[in-house]
Coordinates of C-alpha atoms in Angstrom, one line a residue:
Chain A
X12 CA 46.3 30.3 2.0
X13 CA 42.8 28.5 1.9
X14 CA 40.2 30.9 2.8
X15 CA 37.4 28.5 4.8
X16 CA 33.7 28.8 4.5
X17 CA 32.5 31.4 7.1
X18 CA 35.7 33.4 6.7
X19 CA 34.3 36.1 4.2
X20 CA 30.9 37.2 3.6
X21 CA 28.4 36.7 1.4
X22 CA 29.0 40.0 -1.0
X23 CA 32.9 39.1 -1.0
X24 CA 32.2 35.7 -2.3
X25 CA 30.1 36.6 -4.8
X26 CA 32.2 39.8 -5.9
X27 CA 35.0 37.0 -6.2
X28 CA 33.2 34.9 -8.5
X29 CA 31.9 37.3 -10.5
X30 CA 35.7 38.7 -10.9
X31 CA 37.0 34.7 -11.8
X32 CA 34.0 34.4 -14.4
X33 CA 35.7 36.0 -17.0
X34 CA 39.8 35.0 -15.9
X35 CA 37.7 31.5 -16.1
X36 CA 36.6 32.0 -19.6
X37 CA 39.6 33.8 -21.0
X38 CA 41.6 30.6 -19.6
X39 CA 39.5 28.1 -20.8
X40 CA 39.5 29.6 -24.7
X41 CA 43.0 30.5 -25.1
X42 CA 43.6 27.0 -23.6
X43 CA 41.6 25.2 -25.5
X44 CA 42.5 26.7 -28.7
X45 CA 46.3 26.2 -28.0
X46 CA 46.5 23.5 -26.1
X47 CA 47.3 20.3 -28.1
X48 CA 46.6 16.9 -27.1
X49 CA 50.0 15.9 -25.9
X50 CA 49.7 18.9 -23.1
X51 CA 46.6 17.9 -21.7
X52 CA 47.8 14.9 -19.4
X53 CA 50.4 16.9 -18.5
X54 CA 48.5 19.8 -17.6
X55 CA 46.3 17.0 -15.1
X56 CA 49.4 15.8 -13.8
X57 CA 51.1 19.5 -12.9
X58 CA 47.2 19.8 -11.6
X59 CA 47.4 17.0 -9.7
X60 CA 50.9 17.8 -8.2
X61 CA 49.7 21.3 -7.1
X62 CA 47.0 19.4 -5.3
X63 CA 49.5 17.5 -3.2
X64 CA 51.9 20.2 -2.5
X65 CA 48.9 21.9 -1.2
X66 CA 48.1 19.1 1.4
X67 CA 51.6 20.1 3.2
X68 CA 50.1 23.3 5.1
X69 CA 50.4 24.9 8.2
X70 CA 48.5 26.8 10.5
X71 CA 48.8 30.9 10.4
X72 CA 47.3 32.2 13.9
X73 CA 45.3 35.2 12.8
X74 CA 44.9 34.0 9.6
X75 CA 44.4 30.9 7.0
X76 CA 47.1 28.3 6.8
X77 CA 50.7 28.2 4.7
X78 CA 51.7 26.2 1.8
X79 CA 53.5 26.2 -1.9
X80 CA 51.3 26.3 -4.8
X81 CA 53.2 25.3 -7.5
X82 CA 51.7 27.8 -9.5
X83 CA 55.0 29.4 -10.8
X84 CA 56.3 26.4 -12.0
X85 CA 53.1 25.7 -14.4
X86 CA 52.9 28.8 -15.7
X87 CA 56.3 29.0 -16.8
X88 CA 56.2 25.6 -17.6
X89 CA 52.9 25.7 -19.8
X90 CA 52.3 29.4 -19.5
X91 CA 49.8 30.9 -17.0
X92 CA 46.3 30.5 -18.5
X93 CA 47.4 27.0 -18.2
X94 CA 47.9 27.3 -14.7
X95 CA 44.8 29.2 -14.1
X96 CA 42.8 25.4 -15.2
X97 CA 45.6 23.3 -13.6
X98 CA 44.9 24.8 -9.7
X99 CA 41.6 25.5 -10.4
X100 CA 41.1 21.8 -10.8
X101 CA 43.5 20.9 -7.9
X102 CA 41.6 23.4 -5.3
X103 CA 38.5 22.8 -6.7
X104 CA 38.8 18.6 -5.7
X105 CA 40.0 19.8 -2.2
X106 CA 37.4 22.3 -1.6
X107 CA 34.6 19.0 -2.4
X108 CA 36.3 16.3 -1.2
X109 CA 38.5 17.3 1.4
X110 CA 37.1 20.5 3.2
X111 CA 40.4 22.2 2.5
X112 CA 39.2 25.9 1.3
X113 CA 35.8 26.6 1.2
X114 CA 33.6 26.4 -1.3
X115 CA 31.8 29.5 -1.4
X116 CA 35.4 31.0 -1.0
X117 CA 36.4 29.2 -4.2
X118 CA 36.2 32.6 -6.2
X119 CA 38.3 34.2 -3.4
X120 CA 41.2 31.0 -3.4
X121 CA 41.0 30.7 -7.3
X122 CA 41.3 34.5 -7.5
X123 CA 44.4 34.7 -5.1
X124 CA 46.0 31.4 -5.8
X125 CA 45.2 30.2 -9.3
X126 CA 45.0 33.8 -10.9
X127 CA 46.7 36.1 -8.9
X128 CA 50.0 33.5 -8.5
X129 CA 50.5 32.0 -11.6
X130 CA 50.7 35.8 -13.4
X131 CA 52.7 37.3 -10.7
X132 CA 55.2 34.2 -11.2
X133 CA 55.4 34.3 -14.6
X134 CA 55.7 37.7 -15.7
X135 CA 58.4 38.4 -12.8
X136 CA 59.8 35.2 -14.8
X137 CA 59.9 36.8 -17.6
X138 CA 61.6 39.4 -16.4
X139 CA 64.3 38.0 -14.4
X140 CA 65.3 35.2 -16.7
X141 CA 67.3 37.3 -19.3
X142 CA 69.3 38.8 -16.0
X143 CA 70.2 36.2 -13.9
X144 CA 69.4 32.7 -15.8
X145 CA 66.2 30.3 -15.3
X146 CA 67.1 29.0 -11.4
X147 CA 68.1 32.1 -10.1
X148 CA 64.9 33.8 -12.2
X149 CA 62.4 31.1 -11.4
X150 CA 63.4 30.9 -7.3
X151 CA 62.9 34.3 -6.8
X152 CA 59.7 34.7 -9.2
X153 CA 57.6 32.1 -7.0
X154 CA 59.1 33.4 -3.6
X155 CA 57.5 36.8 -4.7
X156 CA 54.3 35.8 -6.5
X157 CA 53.4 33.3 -3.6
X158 CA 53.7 36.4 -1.0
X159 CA 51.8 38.7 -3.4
X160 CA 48.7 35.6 -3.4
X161 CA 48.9 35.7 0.3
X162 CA 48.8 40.1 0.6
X163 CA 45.5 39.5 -1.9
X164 CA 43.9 36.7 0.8
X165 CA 45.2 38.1 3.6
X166 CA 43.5 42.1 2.3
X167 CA 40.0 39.7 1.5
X168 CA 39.8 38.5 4.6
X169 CA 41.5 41.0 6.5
X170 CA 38.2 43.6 5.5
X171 CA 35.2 41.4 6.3
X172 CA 35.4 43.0 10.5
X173 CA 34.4 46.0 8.5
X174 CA 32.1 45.1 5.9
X175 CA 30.4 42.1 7.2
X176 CA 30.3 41.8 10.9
X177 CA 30.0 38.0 12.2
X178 CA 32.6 36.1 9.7
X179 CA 36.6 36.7 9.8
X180 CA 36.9 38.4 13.4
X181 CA 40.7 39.4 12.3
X182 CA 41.3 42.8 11.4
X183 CA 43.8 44.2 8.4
X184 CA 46.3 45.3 11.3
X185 CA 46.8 41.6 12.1
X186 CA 45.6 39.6 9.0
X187 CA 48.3 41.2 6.5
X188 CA 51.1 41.0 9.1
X189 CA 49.9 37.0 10.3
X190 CA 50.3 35.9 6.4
X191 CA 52.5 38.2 5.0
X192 CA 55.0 36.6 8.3
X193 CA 54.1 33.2 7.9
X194 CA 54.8 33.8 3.4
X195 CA 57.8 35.3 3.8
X196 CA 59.8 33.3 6.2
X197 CA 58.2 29.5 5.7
X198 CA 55.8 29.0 2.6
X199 CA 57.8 31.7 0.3
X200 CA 61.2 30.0 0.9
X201 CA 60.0 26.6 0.2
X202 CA 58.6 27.3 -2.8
X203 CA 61.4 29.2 -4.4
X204 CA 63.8 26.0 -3.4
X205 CA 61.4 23.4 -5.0
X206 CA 60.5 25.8 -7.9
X207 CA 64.4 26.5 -8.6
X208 CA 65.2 22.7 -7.9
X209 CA 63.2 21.7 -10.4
X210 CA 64.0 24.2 -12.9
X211 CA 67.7 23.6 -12.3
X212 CA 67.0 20.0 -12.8
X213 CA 65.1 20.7 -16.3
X214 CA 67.4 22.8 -17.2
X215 CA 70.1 20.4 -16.8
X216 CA 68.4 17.0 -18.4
X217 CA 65.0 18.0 -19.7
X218 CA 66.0 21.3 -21.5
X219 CA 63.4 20.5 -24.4
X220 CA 60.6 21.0 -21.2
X221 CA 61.2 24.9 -20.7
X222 CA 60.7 25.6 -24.7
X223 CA 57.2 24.2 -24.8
X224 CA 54.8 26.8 -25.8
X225 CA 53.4 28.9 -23.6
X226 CA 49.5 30.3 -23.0
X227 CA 49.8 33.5 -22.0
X228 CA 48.7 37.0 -23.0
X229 CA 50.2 38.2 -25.8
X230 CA 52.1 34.7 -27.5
X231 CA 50.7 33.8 -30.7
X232 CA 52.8 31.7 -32.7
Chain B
X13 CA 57.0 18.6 11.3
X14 CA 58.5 15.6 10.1
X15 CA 56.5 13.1 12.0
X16 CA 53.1 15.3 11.1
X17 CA 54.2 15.0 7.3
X18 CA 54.3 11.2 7.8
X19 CA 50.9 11.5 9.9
X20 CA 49.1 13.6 7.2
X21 CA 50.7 11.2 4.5
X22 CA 49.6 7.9 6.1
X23 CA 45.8 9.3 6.5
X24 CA 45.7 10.5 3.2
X25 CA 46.6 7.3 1.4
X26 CA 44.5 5.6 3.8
X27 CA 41.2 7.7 2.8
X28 CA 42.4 7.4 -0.9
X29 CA 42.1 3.5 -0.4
X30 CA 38.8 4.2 1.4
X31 CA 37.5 6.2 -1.8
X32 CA 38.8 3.6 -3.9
X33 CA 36.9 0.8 -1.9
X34 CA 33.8 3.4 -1.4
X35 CA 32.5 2.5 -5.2
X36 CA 31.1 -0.1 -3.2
X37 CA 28.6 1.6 -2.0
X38 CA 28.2 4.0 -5.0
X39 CA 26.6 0.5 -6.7
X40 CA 24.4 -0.6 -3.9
X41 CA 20.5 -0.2 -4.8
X42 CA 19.2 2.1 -2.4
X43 CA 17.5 6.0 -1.9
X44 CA 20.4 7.9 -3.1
X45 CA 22.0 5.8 -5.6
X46 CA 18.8 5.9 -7.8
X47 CA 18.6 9.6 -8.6
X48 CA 20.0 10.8 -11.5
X49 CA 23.9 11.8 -11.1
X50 CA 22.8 15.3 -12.7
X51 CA 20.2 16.0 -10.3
X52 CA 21.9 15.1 -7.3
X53 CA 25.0 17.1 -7.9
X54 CA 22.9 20.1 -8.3
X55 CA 20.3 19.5 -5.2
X56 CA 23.6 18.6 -3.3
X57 CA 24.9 21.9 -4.2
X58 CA 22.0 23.8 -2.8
X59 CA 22.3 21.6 0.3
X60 CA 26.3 22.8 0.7
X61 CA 25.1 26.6 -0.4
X62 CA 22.5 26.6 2.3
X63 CA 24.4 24.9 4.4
X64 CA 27.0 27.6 4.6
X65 CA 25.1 30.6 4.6
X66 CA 23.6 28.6 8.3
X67 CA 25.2 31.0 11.1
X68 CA 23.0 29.5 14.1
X69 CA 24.6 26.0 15.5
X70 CA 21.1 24.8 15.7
X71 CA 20.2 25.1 12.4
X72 CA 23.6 23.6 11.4
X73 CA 22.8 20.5 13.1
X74 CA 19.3 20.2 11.5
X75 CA 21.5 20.1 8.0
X76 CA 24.2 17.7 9.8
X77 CA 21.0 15.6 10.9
X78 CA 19.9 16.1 7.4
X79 CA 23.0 14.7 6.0
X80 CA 23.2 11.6 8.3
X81 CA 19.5 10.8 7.2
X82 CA 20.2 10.3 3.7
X83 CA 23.1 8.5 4.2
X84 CA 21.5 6.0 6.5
X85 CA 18.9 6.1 3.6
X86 CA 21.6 5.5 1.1
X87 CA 22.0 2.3 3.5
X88 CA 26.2 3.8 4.0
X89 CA 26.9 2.5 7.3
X90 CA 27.0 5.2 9.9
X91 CA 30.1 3.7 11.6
X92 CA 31.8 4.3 8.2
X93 CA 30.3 7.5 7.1
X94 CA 30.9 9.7 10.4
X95 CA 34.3 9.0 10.5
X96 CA 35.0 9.7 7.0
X97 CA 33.6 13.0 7.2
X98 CA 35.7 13.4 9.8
X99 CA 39.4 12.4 9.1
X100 CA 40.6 16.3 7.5
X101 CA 38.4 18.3 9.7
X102 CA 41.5 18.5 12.0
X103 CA 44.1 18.8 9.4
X104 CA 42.6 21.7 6.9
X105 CA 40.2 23.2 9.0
X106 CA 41.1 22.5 13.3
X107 CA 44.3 24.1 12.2
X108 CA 42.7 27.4 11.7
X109 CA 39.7 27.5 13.9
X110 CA 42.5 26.2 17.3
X111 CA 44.2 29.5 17.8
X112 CA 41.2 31.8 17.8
X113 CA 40.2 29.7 21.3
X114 CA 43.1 31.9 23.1
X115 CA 42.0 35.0 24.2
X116 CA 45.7 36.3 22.8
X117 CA 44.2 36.2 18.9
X118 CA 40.6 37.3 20.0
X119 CA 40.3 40.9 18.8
X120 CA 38.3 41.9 22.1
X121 CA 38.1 40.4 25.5
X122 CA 36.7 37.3 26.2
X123 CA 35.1 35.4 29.2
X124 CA 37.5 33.0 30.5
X125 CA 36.5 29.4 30.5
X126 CA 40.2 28.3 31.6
X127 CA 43.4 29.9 32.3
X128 CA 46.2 28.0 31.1
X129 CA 49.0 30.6 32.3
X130 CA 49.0 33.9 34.6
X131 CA 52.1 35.8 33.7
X132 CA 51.2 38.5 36.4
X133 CA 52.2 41.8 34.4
X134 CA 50.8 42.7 31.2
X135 CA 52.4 41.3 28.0
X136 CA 52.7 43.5 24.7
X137 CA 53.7 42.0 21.9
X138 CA 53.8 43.7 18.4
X139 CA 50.1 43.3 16.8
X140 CA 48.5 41.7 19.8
X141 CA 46.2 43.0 22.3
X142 CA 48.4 43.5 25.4
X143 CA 47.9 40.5 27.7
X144 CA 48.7 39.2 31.1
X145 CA 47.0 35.4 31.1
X146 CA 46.8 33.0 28.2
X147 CA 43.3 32.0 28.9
X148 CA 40.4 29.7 26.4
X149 CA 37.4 31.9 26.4
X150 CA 33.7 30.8 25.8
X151 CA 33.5 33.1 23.1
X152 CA 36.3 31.6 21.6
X153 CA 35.2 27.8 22.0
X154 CA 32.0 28.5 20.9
X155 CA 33.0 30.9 17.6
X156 CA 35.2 27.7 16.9
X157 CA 32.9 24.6 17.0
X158 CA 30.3 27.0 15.4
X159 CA 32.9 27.6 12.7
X160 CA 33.8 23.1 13.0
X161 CA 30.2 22.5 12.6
X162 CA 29.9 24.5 9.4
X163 CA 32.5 23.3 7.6
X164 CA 31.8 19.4 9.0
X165 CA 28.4 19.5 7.5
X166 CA 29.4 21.0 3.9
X167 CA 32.0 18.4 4.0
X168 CA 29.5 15.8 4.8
X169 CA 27.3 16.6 2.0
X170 CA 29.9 16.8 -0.6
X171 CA 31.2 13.0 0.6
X172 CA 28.1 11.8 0.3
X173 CA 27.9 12.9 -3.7
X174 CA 30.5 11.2 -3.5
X175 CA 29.6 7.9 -1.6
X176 CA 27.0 7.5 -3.8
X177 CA 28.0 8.2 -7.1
X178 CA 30.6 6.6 -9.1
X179 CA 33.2 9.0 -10.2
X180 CA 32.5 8.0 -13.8
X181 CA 28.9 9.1 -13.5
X182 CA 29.7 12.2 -11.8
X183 CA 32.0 13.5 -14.3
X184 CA 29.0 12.6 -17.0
X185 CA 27.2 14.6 -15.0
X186 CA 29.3 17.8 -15.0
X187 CA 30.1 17.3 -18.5
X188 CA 26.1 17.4 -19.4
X189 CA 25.9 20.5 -17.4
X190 CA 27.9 22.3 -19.9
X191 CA 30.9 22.6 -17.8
X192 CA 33.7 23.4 -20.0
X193 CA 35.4 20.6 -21.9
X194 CA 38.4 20.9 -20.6
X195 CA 37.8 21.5 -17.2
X196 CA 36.2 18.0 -16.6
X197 CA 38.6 16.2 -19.0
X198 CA 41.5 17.5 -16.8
X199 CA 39.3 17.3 -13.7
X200 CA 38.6 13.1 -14.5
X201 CA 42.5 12.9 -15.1
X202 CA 44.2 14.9 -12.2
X203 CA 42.1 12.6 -10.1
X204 CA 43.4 9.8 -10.9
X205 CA 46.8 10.9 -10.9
X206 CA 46.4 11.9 -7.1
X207 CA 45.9 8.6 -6.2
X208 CA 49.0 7.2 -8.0
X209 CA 51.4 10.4 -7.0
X210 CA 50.0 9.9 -3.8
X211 CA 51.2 6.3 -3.7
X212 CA 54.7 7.3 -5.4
X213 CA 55.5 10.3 -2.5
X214 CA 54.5 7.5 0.2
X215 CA 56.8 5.0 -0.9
X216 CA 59.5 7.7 -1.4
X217 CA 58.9 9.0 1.9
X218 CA 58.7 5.3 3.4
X219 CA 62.0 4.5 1.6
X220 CA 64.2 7.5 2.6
X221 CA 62.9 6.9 6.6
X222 CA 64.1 3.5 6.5
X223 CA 67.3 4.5 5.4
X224 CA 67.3 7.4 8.3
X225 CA 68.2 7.0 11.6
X226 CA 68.4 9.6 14.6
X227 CA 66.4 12.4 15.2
X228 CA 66.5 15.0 11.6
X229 CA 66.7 18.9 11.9
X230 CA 64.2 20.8 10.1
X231 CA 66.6 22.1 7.6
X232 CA 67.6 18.4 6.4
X233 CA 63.5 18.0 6.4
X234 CA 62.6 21.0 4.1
X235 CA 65.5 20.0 1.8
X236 CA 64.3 16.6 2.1
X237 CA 60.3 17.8 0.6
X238 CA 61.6 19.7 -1.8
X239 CA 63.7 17.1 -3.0
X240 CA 60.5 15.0 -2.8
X241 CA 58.4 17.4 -4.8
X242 CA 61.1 17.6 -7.2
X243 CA 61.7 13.8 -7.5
X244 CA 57.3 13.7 -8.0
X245 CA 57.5 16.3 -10.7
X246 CA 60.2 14.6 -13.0
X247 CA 58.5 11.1 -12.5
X248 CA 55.0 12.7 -13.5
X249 CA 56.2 14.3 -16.4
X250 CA 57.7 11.1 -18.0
X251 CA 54.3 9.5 -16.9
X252 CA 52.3 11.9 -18.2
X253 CA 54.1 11.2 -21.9
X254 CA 53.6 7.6 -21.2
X255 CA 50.0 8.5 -20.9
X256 CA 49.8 10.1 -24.0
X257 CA 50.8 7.7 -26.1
X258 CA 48.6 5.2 -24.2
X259 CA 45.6 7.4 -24.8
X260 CA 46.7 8.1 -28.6
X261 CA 47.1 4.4 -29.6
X262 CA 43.3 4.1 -28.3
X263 CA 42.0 6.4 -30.2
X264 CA 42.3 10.0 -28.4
X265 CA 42.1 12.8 -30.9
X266 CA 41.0 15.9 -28.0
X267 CA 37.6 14.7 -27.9
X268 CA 36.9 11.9 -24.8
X269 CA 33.8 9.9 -23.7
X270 CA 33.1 8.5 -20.3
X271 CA 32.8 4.9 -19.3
X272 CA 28.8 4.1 -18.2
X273 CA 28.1 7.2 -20.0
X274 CA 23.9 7.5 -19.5
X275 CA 22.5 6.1 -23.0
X276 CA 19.4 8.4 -21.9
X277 CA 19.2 10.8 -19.6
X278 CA 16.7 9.4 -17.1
X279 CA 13.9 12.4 -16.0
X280 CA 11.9 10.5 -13.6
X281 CA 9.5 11.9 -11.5
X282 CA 11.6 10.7 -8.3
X283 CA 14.3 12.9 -9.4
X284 CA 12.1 15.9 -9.7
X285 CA 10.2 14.9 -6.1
X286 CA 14.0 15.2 -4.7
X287 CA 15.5 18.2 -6.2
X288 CA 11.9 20.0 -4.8
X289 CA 12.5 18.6 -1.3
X290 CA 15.6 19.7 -0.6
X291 CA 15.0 23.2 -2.1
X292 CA 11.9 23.6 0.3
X293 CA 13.8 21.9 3.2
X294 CA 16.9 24.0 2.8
X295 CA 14.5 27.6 2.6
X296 CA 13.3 26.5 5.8
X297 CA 16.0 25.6 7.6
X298 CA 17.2 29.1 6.4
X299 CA 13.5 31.2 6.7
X300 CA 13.5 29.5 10.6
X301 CA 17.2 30.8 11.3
X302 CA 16.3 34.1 10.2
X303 CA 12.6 33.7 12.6
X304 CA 14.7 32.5 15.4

């Protein structure tokens, strides 16, 4: 789901980091004022295991490439404005130091992966949990919120043959089908099984993990 | 997929062992290593920004030359720097840019530079262009390296920020450009923690193939990585407690200070002669694109 440079043009990439300016500064606040000390290593680690389920990708003819995030399990881990910093950081290192998502595209990837995601995930969460219980809840949630990041990348790219001739040569007719295949049958299943594993595990032995409070819109204790 | 998990695994920890070792050269004496952290990561920002707005492969290759000049500069072998830019090229970007050489995912007909099949009748598949031959086309090869190129150079920029600063200083660096607090604390930190998660899913991986024998279907190797990135999350958790404690018994209280942290920030005249360089060389290279 890493856009690469040269994929979208100039105007999209700047329209996409002038819409992450402010999800950047809302995150940033409401993290740093509820964020204590004992959160922050674990908000690098989650950051730093998003960046390495991200480096098990594969290739999407007619569009980017396939992966998990991991962005449902932060935010409902540590809420989603949380996650919003967490994959920021982790796609952020891979754009620099490994070429993996461009970095004029960063607004785009952020937008789609650390924004997009982590909300999706969480609020479907949210709504799920009370229904059918936390692994059944949390499977589902990141099987849907990953396919919904890869409709918003596959629709950004998927527009440049008509705005700006000369980057992504892949029309909407085959960029939304190419991911929204790819999300649905490979990347989408593997992160509901890890993302239920692991909440089935916590659930089980690390209950005390899943009450930690949670940065997001409209918590305030 | 197995055996390219393993493949992507074993390079990764071998560049991570590269970066470690590449401090090395981060404390040599030489051109880059004397300009002021701050200053080089912003003139090496406008080198990637230019860089990427570069559409003509000529032009592309004056910044790749560019690149490969202040390295040598920097006195980073070349030997040691090419191939560094070059390890994930294949592996984050080949992946994409390889299908678009068939003509099958060209939106429009190509010329043919070689026909790998003839099927003799024409093909229609759901959201292709009908086809009867699965040809390479020129267009293709050359929308691809174009594409390569790009991406190489930017890459090749950013890993020499890297070459030749030490992380320490470069995190200084963001932090004095008013990034936000946060971000570079958890930046410096998730860093780290690659390298040692990286280290931990290795050895798992390493462990559970020696135990293996005979060839493994792909459901057994899906359950297998999730397993894995289950495994990773639970042993990061209790590490990332152990940290905290570490880091409170030290002295953490939300604030943090850097290691090497500059005393005073240098404003040389050097630095100033660099940042103005590169800003006239990269509106150049970009005027001369636009002449050409």
């Amino acid at each position: 789901m890493h856009i690469p440079d040269g994929y979208l043009g100039p105007a999209t990439c700047a329209v996409m980091f002038a819409v992450m300016i402010p999800v950047w500064y809302f995150a940033f606040k409401r993290t740093g004022e509820k964020l204590g000390p004992k959160e922050v290593p674990m908000l690098a680690v989650l950051s730093a295991v998003s960046f390495l389920v991200m480096m098990f990708n594969w290739p999407v003819p007619d569009g980017t490439t396939a992966h998990m995030v991991g962005g449902t399990l932060i935010a409902i881990i540590l809420g989603p404005w949380a996650a919003v910093i967490g994959i920021t950081v982790a796609l952020g290192i891979q754009a620099f130091f490994f070429g993996d998502g461009g970095i004029t595209a960063l607004g785009a990837n952020c937008f789609n992966m650390a924004f997009v995601l982590p909300f999706a995930g969480y609020y479907l969460y949210r709504l799920l949990e009370g229904r059918i219980g936390k692994v059944g809840a949390s499977g589902i949630a990141a099987y849907i919120a990953i396919n919904i990041a890869a409709i918003f990348a596959a629709i950004e790219f998927g527009v440049q043959p008509y705005i700006a001739p000369g980057y992504c040569p892949y029309g909407l007719n085959l960029s939304i089908p190419a991911m929204a295949f790819a999300h649905l049958t490979t990347a989408g299943p593997v992160a509901a099984v890890v993302t239920a594993v692991v909440i089935g595990y916590l659930e089980k032995s690390r209950p005390d993990l899943l009450k930690l409070k949670k940065i997001a819109p409209g918590v305030t204790e | 997929m197995s055996k390219f998990v393993d493949k992507t695994l074993a390079e990764i920890v071998d560049y991570i062992k590269d970066a470690v070792f590449s401090e090395e050269y981060a404390k040599l004496n030489a051109f880059l290593q004397k300009i002021s952290p701050k200053v080089k990561f912003i003139s090496f920002m406008v080198l990637i920004t230019a860089t990427i707005f570069a559409r003509n492969v000529y032009i592309i290759l004056v910044f790749f030359s560019a690149s490969l000049m202040l390295a040598s500069l920097s006195r980073i072998p070349l030997r040691f720097y090419i191939p560094r830019v070059l390890i994930f090229i294949p592996i984050f970007t080949g992946i994409i840019a390889l299908p678009y050489i068939f003509n099958v995912f060209q939106p429009y007909e190509g010329t043919p530079l070689v026909v790998l099949h003839d099927f003799q009748r024409v093909i229609d598949l759901p959201l292709l262009r009908p086809f009867s031959r699965i040809e390479i086309t020129s267009e293709g090869v050359f929308w691809a390296s174009t594409f390569l190129a790009r991406v190489t150079t930017a890459v090749s920029f950013a890993i020499l920020l890297m070459l030749t600063t030490r992380w320490s200083d470069l995190v200084n660096a963001l932090n004095a450009l008013r990034f936000p607090k946060m971000f570079v604390l958890i930046l410096g930190m998730a860093y780290r923690y690659i390298f040692l998660l990286l280290d931990m899913v290795s050895k798992m991986l390493f462990s559970r193939k020696s135990r293996a024998a005979g060839k493994e279907s792909s459901v057994s190797s899906w359950k297998l990585n999730a397993g894995i990135v289950g495994a990773l999350f639970l042993k990061s958790y209790d590490m990332s407690e152990d940290i905290y404690l570490a880091m409170l018994s030290r002295g953490f209280n939300g604030e943090f200070m850097h290691v090497h942290a500059d005393s005073q920030p240098r404003r040389s005249a050097k630095d100033f002669m660099f940042l103005s360089t590169i800003i006239i060389f990269c509106i150049s290279a970009l005027l001369a694109e636009v002449m050409v």
